[in-house]
CSV table of C-alpha atoms in Angstrom, one decimal:
chain,number,residue,atom,x,y,z
A,1,UNK,CA,0.0,0.0,0.0
A,2,UNK,CA,1.2,3.5,-0.8
A,3,UNK,CA,2.6,5.5,2.1
A,4,UNK,CA,4.6,8.7,2.3
A,5,UNK,CA,7.3,8.8,5.1
A,6,UNK,CA,7.1,12.5,6.0
A,7,UNK,CA,10.6,12.7,7.5
A,8,UNK,CA,12.2,11.9,4.1
A,9,UNK,CA,11.0,15.2,2.7
A,10,UNK,CA,11.5,17.5,5.7
A,11,UNK,CA,14.7,18.6,7.5
A,12,UNK,CA,15.4,20.4,10.7
A,13,UNK,CA,12.5,22.5,12.1
A,14,UNK,CA,10.2,21.2,9.3
A,15,UNK,CA,10.5,17.7,10.8
A,16,UNK,CA,9.1,18.7,14.2
A,17,UNK,CA,6.2,16.6,15.3
A,18,UNK,CA,6.7,13.7,12.9
A,19,UNK,CA,8.6,11.0,14.7
A,20,UNK,CA,8.4,8.5,11.8
A,21,UNK,CA,4.9,9.6,10.7
A,22,UNK,CA,3.6,7.8,7.6
A,23,UNK,CA,0.7,9.2,5.6
A,24,UNK,CA,-1.4,6.8,3.6
A,25,UNK,CA,-2.5,8.1,0.2
A,26,UNK,CA,-4.1,7.1,-3.0
A,27,UNK,CA,-3.8,8.5,-6.6
A,28,UNK,CA,-6.4,8.4,-9.3
A,29,UNK,CA,-6.3,9.1,-13.0
A,30,UNK,CA,-3.5,10.3,-15.1
A,31,UNK,CA,-2.5,13.6,-16.7
A,32,UNK,CA,-0.5,16.8,-16.3
A,33,UNK,CA,-3.1,18.6,-14.1
A,34,UNK,CA,-2.6,17.7,-10.5
A,35,UNK,CA,-5.3,18.0,-7.7
A,36,UNK,CA,-4.6,17.4,-4.0
A,37,UNK,CA,-7.6,16.7,-1.8
A,38,UNK,CA,-7.4,17.2,1.9
A,39,UNK,CA,-10.3,15.7,4.0
A,40,UNK,CA,-11.6,17.0,7.4
A,41,UNK,CA,-11.7,15.8,10.9
A,42,UNK,CA,-12.4,12.0,11.4
A,43,UNK,CA,-12.6,11.6,7.6
A,44,UNK,CA,-10.6,9.3,5.3
A,45,UNK,CA,-9.5,9.7,1.7
A,46,UNK,CA,-12.6,7.8,0.5
A,47,UNK,CA,-14.8,10.7,1.6
A,48,UNK,CA,-13.7,12.4,-1.6
A,49,UNK,CA,-15.0,9.7,-3.9
A,50,UNK,CA,-17.8,11.8,-5.5
A,51,UNK,CA,-15.2,14.5,-6.5
A,52,UNK,CA,-12.6,12.0,-7.6
A,53,UNK,CA,-15.2,10.4,-9.9
A,54,UNK,CA,-16.0,13.7,-11.4
A,55,UNK,CA,-12.4,14.8,-11.9
A,56,UNK,CA,-10.9,11.5,-13.2
A,57,UNK,CA,-13.9,9.4,-14.2
A,58,UNK,CA,-13.1,6.6,-11.7
A,59,UNK,CA,-12.6,5.8,-8.1
A,60,UNK,CA,-10.2,2.9,-8.9
A,61,UNK,CA,-6.8,3.9,-7.5
A,62,UNK,CA,-3.7,3.8,-9.6
A,63,UNK,CA,-2.1,1.2,-7.5
A,64,UNK,CA,-5.0,-1.2,-8.2
A,65,UNK,CA,-4.6,-3.9,-10.8
A,66,UNK,CA,-7.4,-2.5,-13.0
A,67,UNK,CA,-6.7,-1.5,-16.6
A,68,UNK,CA,-5.2,2.0,-16.9
A,69,UNK,CA,-7.8,2.8,-19.6
A,70,UNK,CA,-10.5,2.9,-16.9
A,71,UNK,CA,-8.8,5.8,-15.1
A,72,UNK,CA,-8.8,8.8,-17.5
A,73,UNK,CA,-12.3,9.8,-18.6
A,74,UNK,CA,-13.3,12.4,-16.0
A,75,UNK,CA,-15.5,15.4,-16.7
A,76,UNK,CA,-12.4,17.6,-16.3
A,77,UNK,CA,-11.1,16.5,-19.7
A,78,UNK,CA,-9.4,13.2,-18.9
A,79,UNK,CA,-6.1,14.9,-18.1
A,80,UNK,CA,-6.0,15.0,-14.3
A,81,UNK,CA,-4.2,13.1,-11.6
A,82,UNK,CA,-5.8,13.3,-8.2
A,83,UNK,CA,-4.4,12.5,-4.8
A,84,UNK,CA,-6.4,11.9,-1.6
A,85,UNK,CA,-5.0,10.8,1.7
A,86,UNK,CA,-5.8,10.0,5.3
A,87,UNK,CA,-4.6,12.8,7.7
A,88,UNK,CA,-2.4,11.8,10.6
A,89,UNK,CA,-4.6,10.4,13.4
A,90,UNK,CA,-7.1,8.7,11.1
A,91,UNK,CA,-7.5,5.8,8.7
A,92,UNK,CA,-4.3,4.0,7.7
A,93,UNK,CA,-2.0,6.9,8.5
A,94,UNK,CA,0.2,7.1,11.7
A,95,UNK,CA,-1.5,8.2,14.9
A,96,UNK,CA,0.9,10.3,17.0
A,97,UNK,CA,0.1,10.2,20.7
A,98,UNK,CA,0.9,13.8,21.6
A,99,UNK,CA,-1.6,16.6,20.9
A,100,UNK,CA,1.3,18.9,20.1
A,101,UNK,CA,2.0,16.7,17.0
A,102,UNK,CA,-1.4,17.8,15.6
A,103,UNK,CA,-1.6,21.4,14.2
A,104,UNK,CA,-2.8,22.6,10.9
A,105,UNK,CA,0.7,23.8,10.1
A,106,UNK,CA,2.2,20.3,10.8
A,107,UNK,CA,-0.5,18.7,8.8
A,108,UNK,CA,0.0,21.1,6.0
A,109,UNK,CA,3.7,20.0,5.9
A,110,UNK,CA,2.4,16.4,5.7
A,111,UNK,CA,0.5,17.4,2.5
A,112,UNK,CA,3.5,19.2,1.1
A,113,UNK,CA,5.6,16.1,1.8
A,114,UNK,CA,3.1,14.1,-0.3
A,115,UNK,CA,3.5,16.5,-3.2
A,116,UNK,CA,7.2,16.1,-2.9
A,117,UNK,CA,6.9,12.3,-2.7
A,118,UNK,CA,4.8,12.3,-5.9
A,119,UNK,CA,7.1,14.7,-7.7
A,120,UNK,CA,4.3,17.4,-8.0
A,121,UNK,CA,5.7,20.9,-8.5
A,122,UNK,CA,2.3,22.5,-8.4
A,123,UNK,CA,-1.3,21.4,-7.7
A,124,UNK,CA,-4.9,22.6,-7.3
A,125,UNK,CA,-5.5,22.2,-3.5
A,126,UNK,CA,-9.0,21.5,-2.3
A,127,UNK,CA,-9.9,21.0,1.4
A,128,UNK,CA,-13.0,20.2,3.4
A,129,UNK,CA,-13.6,21.5,6.9
A,130,UNK,CA,-10.4,20.9,8.9
A,131,UNK,CA,-8.9,19.9,5.6
A,132,UNK,CA,-9.7,23.4,4.3
A,133,UNK,CA,-7.9,24.9,7.3
A,134,UNK,CA,-4.9,22.7,6.4
A,135,UNK,CA,-5.2,23.8,2.8
A,136,UNK,CA,-5.1,27.5,3.9
A,137,UNK,CA,-1.9,26.9,5.8
A,138,UNK,CA,-0.4,25.0,2.9
A,139,UNK,CA,-1.2,27.9,0.5
A,140,UNK,CA,0.3,30.4,3.0
A,141,UNK,CA,3.5,28.3,3.3
A,142,UNK,CA,4.2,27.5,-0.3
A,143,UNK,CA,1.9,29.8,-2.4
A,144,UNK,CA,4.1,29.3,-5.4
A,145,UNK,CA,3.1,25.6,-5.5
A,146,UNK,CA,-0.7,26.3,-5.5
A,147,UNK,CA,-2.6,26.6,-8.8
A,148,UNK,CA,-6.0,27.3,-7.2
A,149,UNK,CA,-7.6,26.8,-3.7
A,150,UNK,CA,-11.0,25.5,-2.9
A,151,UNK,CA,-12.2,25.7,0.7
A,152,UNK,CA,-15.3,23.7,1.5
A,153,UNK,CA,-17.2,24.3,4.7
A,154,UNK,CA,-14.3,26.2,6.2
A,155,UNK,CA,-13.9,28.4,9.3
A,156,UNK,CA,-11.1,30.4,10.7
A,157,UNK,CA,-10.4,27.9,13.5
A,158,UNK,CA,-10.4,28.6,17.2
A,159,UNK,CA,-13.8,29.8,18.6
A,160,UNK,CA,-15.2,29.7,15.0
A,161,UNK,CA,-15.1,25.9,15.3
A,162,UNK,CA,-17.8,26.0,17.9
A,163,UNK,CA,-21.2,25.0,16.3
A,164,UNK,CA,-24.2,27.3,16.4
A,165,UNK,CA,-26.0,27.4,19.7
A,166,UNK,CA,-29.4,25.6,19.6
A,167,UNK,CA,-31.1,22.4,20.9
A,168,UNK,CA,-30.2,20.3,17.8
A,169,UNK,CA,-26.5,21.0,18.0
A,170,UNK,CA,-26.3,20.4,21.8
A,171,UNK,CA,-28.2,17.1,21.3
A,172,UNK,CA,-25.7,16.1,18.6
A,173,UNK,CA,-22.7,17.0,20.8
A,174,UNK,CA,-24.0,14.8,23.7
A,175,UNK,CA,-24.7,11.9,21.4
A,176,UNK,CA,-21.3,12.2,19.7
A,177,UNK,CA,-19.5,12.0,23.1
A,178,UNK,CA,-21.5,8.9,24.0
A,179,UNK,CA,-21.1,7.1,20.6
A,180,UNK,CA,-19.0,4.0,21.2
A,181,UNK,CA,-20.1,1.8,18.3
A,182,UNK,CA,-20.2,2.2,14.5
A,183,UNK,CA,-24.0,2.2,14.7
A,184,UNK,CA,-24.1,5.0,17.3
A,185,UNK,CA,-21.5,7.0,15.4
A,186,UNK,CA,-23.3,6.6,12.1
A,187,UNK,CA,-26.5,7.9,13.5
A,188,UNK,CA,-24.8,11.0,14.9
A,189,UNK,CA,-22.7,11.6,11.7
A,190,UNK,CA,-25.9,11.7,9.5
A,191,UNK,CA,-27.4,14.4,11.6
A,192,UNK,CA,-24.1,16.3,11.6
A,193,UNK,CA,-23.3,16.0,7.9
A,194,UNK,CA,-26.6,16.5,6.1
A,195,UNK,CA,-29.7,18.7,6.1
A,196,UNK,CA,-32.9,17.4,7.6
A,197,UNK,CA,-34.7,17.9,4.2
A,198,UNK,CA,-32.1,15.8,2.4
A,199,UNK,CA,-32.2,12.9,4.8
A,200,UNK,CA,-36.0,12.8,4.6
A,201,UNK,CA,-36.1,12.5,0.8
A,202,UNK,CA,-37.1,9.0,-0.5
A,203,UNK,CA,-34.8,6.9,-2.6
A,204,UNK,CA,-37.1,4.2,-3.9
A,205,UNK,CA,-39.0,2.9,-0.9
A,206,UNK,CA,-36.6,4.0,1.7
A,207,UNK,CA,-35.6,7.4,3.0
A,208,UNK,CA,-32.1,8.7,2.2
A,209,UNK,CA,-31.3,8.5,5.9
A,210,UNK,CA,-32.0,4.8,6.1
A,211,UNK,CA,-29.9,4.1,3.0
A,212,UNK,CA,-27.0,6.3,4.2
A,213,UNK,CA,-27.1,4.8,7.7
A,214,UNK,CA,-26.3,1.4,6.3
A,215,UNK,CA,-23.4,2.8,4.2
A,216,UNK,CA,-22.0,4.8,7.2
A,217,UNK,CA,-22.1,1.7,9.5
A,218,UNK,CA,-20.3,-0.3,6.8
A,219,UNK,CA,-17.7,2.4,6.2
A,220,UNK,CA,-17.0,3.1,9.9
A,221,UNK,CA,-16.7,-0.6,10.6
A,222,UNK,CA,-14.2,-1.0,7.7
A,223,UNK,CA,-12.0,1.9,8.7
A,224,UNK,CA,-12.5,1.5,12.4
A,225,UNK,CA,-13.6,4.0,15.0
A,226,UNK,CA,-11.1,6.8,15.3
A,227,UNK,CA,-8.7,6.4,18.2
A,228,UNK,CA,-8.9,8.8,21.2
A,229,UNK,CA,-5.4,10.1,20.4
A,230,UNK,CA,-6.3,10.8,16.8
A,231,UNK,CA,-9.6,12.5,17.6
A,232,UNK,CA,-8.1,14.6,20.4
A,233,UNK,CA,-5.2,15.6,18.2
A,234,UNK,CA,-7.3,16.6,15.3
A,235,UNK,CA,-9.6,18.6,17.6
A,236,UNK,CA,-6.5,20.3,18.9
A,237,UNK,CA,-5.5,21.2,15.3
A,238,UNK,CA,-8.8,22.8,14.7
A,239,UNK,CA,-8.9,24.7,18.0
A,240,UNK,CA,-5.4,26.1,17.6
A,241,UNK,CA,-5.8,27.0,13.9
A,242,UNK,CA,-5.5,30.6,13.0
A,243,UNK,CA,-5.0,32.4,9.7
A,244,UNK,CA,-2.8,35.4,10.4
A,245,UNK,CA,-2.5,38.7,8.5
A,246,UNK,CA,0.8,37.4,7.1
A,247,UNK,CA,-0.9,34.2,6.0
A,248,UNK,CA,-3.6,36.2,4.2
A,249,UNK,CA,-1.0,38.4,2.5
A,250,UNK,CA,1.0,35.4,1.4
A,251,UNK,CA,-2.1,33.8,-0.2
A,252,UNK,CA,-3.3,36.9,-1.9
A,253,UNK,CA,0.1,38.0,-3.1
A,254,UNK,CA,0.3,34.7,-5.1
A,255,UNK,CA,-2.7,35.7,-7.2
A,256,UNK,CA,-4.3,32.2,-7.6
A,257,UNK,CA,-8.1,31.9,-7.7
A,258,UNK,CA,-10.1,30.7,-4.7
A,259,UNK,CA,-13.6,29.2,-4.3
A,260,UNK,CA,-15.2,29.2,-0.8
A,261,UNK,CA,-18.0,26.6,-1.0
A,262,UNK,CA,-20.4,26.2,1.9
A,263,UNK,CA,-23.8,24.6,2.8
A,264,UNK,CA,-26.3,27.1,4.1
A,265,UNK,CA,-27.6,24.9,6.9
A,266,UNK,CA,-24.2,23.6,8.1
A,267,UNK,CA,-24.5,23.1,11.9
A,268,UNK,CA,-20.8,22.5,12.4
A,269,UNK,CA,-19.0,25.3,10.4
A,270,UNK,CA,-21.2,28.3,10.4
A,271,UNK,CA,-21.7,30.1,7.0
A,272,UNK,CA,-21.0,33.5,8.4
A,273,UNK,CA,-17.4,32.5,9.3
A,274,UNK,CA,-16.8,31.2,5.7
A,275,UNK,CA,-18.1,34.5,4.3
A,276,UNK,CA,-15.8,36.5,6.6
A,277,UNK,CA,-12.8,34.5,5.4
A,278,UNK,CA,-13.8,34.9,1.7
A,279,UNK,CA,-14.0,38.7,2.2
A,280,UNK,CA,-10.5,38.7,3.6
A,281,UNK,CA,-9.4,36.9,0.4
A,282,UNK,CA,-11.0,39.5,-1.9
A,283,UNK,CA,-10.7,39.9,-4.9
A,284,UNK,CA,-9.3,36.3,-5.5
A,285,UNK,CA,-12.2,34.5,-3.8
A,286,UNK,CA,-15.6,33.6,-5.0
A,287,UNK,CA,-18.4,32.6,-2.5
A,288,UNK,CA,-20.5,29.6,-3.5
A,289,UNK,CA,-23.5,29.0,-1.2
A,290,UNK,CA,-25.5,25.8,-1.7
A,291,UNK,CA,-28.6,24.4,0.0
A,292,UNK,CA,-27.0,21.7,2.1
A,293,UNK,CA,-25.2,20.7,5.4
A,294,UNK,CA,-21.6,20.2,6.5
A,295,UNK,CA,-20.9,17.5,3.9
A,296,UNK,CA,-22.2,19.5,1.0
A,297,UNK,CA,-19.8,17.7,-1.3
A,298,UNK,CA,-22.0,14.6,-0.9
A,299,UNK,CA,-25.4,16.3,-0.5
A,300,UNK,CA,-24.9,18.6,-3.5
A,301,UNK,CA,-22.4,16.6,-5.5
A,302,UNK,CA,-23.2,17.9,-8.9
A,303,UNK,CA,-23.1,21.6,-7.9
A,304,UNK,CA,-19.8,21.2,-5.9
A,305,UNK,CA,-18.2,19.3,-8.8
A,306,UNK,CA,-19.2,22.0,-11.2
A,307,UNK,CA,-17.8,24.6,-9.0
A,308,UNK,CA,-14.4,22.8,-8.7
A,309,UNK,CA,-14.2,22.1,-12.4
A,310,UNK,CA,-15.0,25.8,-13.1
A,311,UNK,CA,-12.2,26.8,-10.7
A,312,UNK,CA,-9.7,24.6,-12.5
A,313,UNK,CA,-10.7,25.9,-15.9
A,314,UNK,CA,-10.7,29.5,-14.8
A,315,UNK,CA,-7.3,29.1,-13.4
A,316,UNK,CA,-6.0,27.6,-16.6
A,317,UNK,CA,-7.5,30.5,-18.6
A,318,UNK,CA,-5.8,33.0,-16.3
A,319,UNK,CA,-8.9,35.3,-16.0
A,320,UNK,CA,-8.7,38.4,-13.9
A,321,UNK,CA,-9.6,37.9,-10.2
A,322,UNK,CA,-12.0,40.8,-10.6
A,323,UNK,CA,-13.8,38.9,-13.2
A,324,UNK,CA,-13.8,35.8,-11.0
A,325,UNK,CA,-15.0,37.1,-7.7
A,326,UNK,CA,-18.7,37.6,-6.9
A,327,UNK,CA,-17.9,39.5,-3.6
A,328,UNK,CA,-18.7,43.2,-3.2
A,329,UNK,CA,-15.7,45.6,-3.4
A,330,UNK,CA,-14.2,46.4,0.0
A,331,UNK,CA,-13.5,50.2,-0.3
A,332,UNK,CA,-16.9,51.8,-0.2
A,333,UNK,CA,-18.2,49.6,2.6
A,334,UNK,CA,-15.2,50.2,4.8
A,335,UNK,CA,-15.3,54.0,4.3
A,336,UNK,CA,-19.0,54.0,5.2
A,337,UNK,CA,-18.4,52.2,8.5
A,338,UNK,CA,-15.6,54.6,9.4
A,339,UNK,CA,-17.8,57.6,8.8
A,340,UNK,CA,-20.6,56.4,11.1
A,341,UNK,CA,-19.6,56.1,14.8
A,342,UNK,CA,-23.1,54.7,15.7
A,343,UNK,CA,-22.8,52.1,13.1
A,344,UNK,CA,-19.3,51.2,14.2
A,345,UNK,CA,-20.4,50.8,17.8
A,346,UNK,CA,-23.4,48.7,16.8
A,347,UNK,CA,-21.1,46.4,14.7
A,348,UNK,CA,-18.7,46.1,17.7
A,349,UNK,CA,-21.6,45.2,20.0
A,350,UNK,CA,-22.9,42.5,17.6
A,351,UNK,CA,-19.4,41.0,17.3
A,352,UNK,CA,-19.0,41.0,21.1
A,353,UNK,CA,-22.4,39.3,21.6
A,354,UNK,CA,-21.5,36.8,18.9
A,355,UNK,CA,-18.2,35.9,20.6
A,356,UNK,CA,-19.9,35.7,24.0
A,357,UNK,CA,-22.4,33.2,22.6
A,358,UNK,CA,-19.6,31.2,21.1
A,359,UNK,CA,-17.7,31.0,24.4
A,360,UNK,CA,-20.8,30.0,26.3
A,361,UNK,CA,-21.2,27.1,24.0
A,362,UNK,CA,-17.5,26.3,24.4
A,363,UNK,CA,-17.7,26.3,28.2
A,364,UNK,CA,-20.9,24.1,28.0
A,365,UNK,CA,-18.9,21.7,25.9
A,366,UNK,CA,-16.1,21.6,28.4
A,367,UNK,CA,-18.6,20.9,31.2
A,368,UNK,CA,-20.1,18.0,29.2
A,369,UNK,CA,-16.6,16.6,28.6
A,370,UNK,CA,-15.7,17.0,32.2
A,371,UNK,CA,-18.9,15.3,33.3
A,372,UNK,CA,-18.3,12.4,30.9
A,373,UNK,CA,-14.8,11.8,32.1
A,374,UNK,CA,-15.9,12.0,35.7
A,375,UNK,CA,-18.6,9.5,35.1
A,376,UNK,CA,-16.1,7.1,33.4
A,377,UNK,CA,-13.7,7.6,36.3
A,378,UNK,CA,-16.4,6.8,38.9
A,379,UNK,CA,-17.4,3.7,37.0
A,380,UNK,CA,-13.8,2.5,37.0
A,381,UNK,CA,-13.4,3.1,40.8
A,382,UNK,CA,-16.5,1.2,41.8
A,383,UNK,CA,-15.0,-2.3,41.4
A,384,UNK,CA,-11.8,-1.2,43.2
A,385,UNK,CA,-13.8,-0.2,46.3
A,386,UNK,CA,-15.6,-3.5,46.3
A,387,UNK,CA,-12.4,-5.4,46.1
A,388,UNK,CA,-10.9,-3.3,48.9
A,389,UNK,CA,-13.9,-4.1,51.1
A,390,UNK,CA,-13.5,-7.8,50.4
A,391,UNK,CA,-9.9,-7.8,51.4
């Protein structure tokens, strides 16, 4: 099976946090155009199957024994090679035990090592959720190696990773913490990844939820439940992620086109955060809003694939970013806010209230985690007390 030994492509400070880390990857299709796909938290490379199929015409990996002729008839023109991989802490990749070995910067270096391993000088870089955070870091580190950037269901990290505050989200959070089997995890994932309307649609005689549930149980059972080290580490990567002004300047100075693609009813990554990031990337970014949830790449596959192919084609044609973007110009809006003290104060208050709400959810989450760990600790202590009494 194909693995990339990260240490072979990094030296000195770049090798920090690796300790022999191996990243499992798969390539699909053949051609001069290269596309690197970076999946999100708790996901594996196969989560990109709908996009791999559209780009290359197949989901048969190149290391498979199938005929090569089956791998080059994608909608993108049959001239693409796509790579998808399991992030550290998930799937067949290494699972470092220390949280400090999971940051979006370290994981971006994993992705760069894969490009080096494959001999790719440049690539279109597409990321989903945490993978989009990693893609941002990669683009800031080596902007000269990025042909275009697609950010699906992205946030700016930190407090922006906290889901919206409502009963549905709190219920999902509690169920997620308690999920111990593929069946329990699958049920939670469905409510996390898709919109209610999509799950209630019928496919033949069954609802889409019933069909997807069986697929999810099968998939989770095959890849295995994510280890505690892997999950905690990837959560740490999301929580500590930040795109600095220097990162933004590095990305924008490179001049490549960007698509920010997001589901309108995403309960995990809020749409407002994606819009804020897109505005910071003006005029290179285009905002694509779709009716869907967090896994919009599966729920609205055709629309997402069209957006990705359009990005690749627009990049090849070297159109002006001002012809690409659909975002309003910055200048007039910023001047208006500066000239209105009342509007400025109102904007600040809204931002403060929004952040306060986010931190309340965060502290509630910490409370739930602490309660769960305390409950587990007490359950472990009970047999010890009984044994002590017997002796």
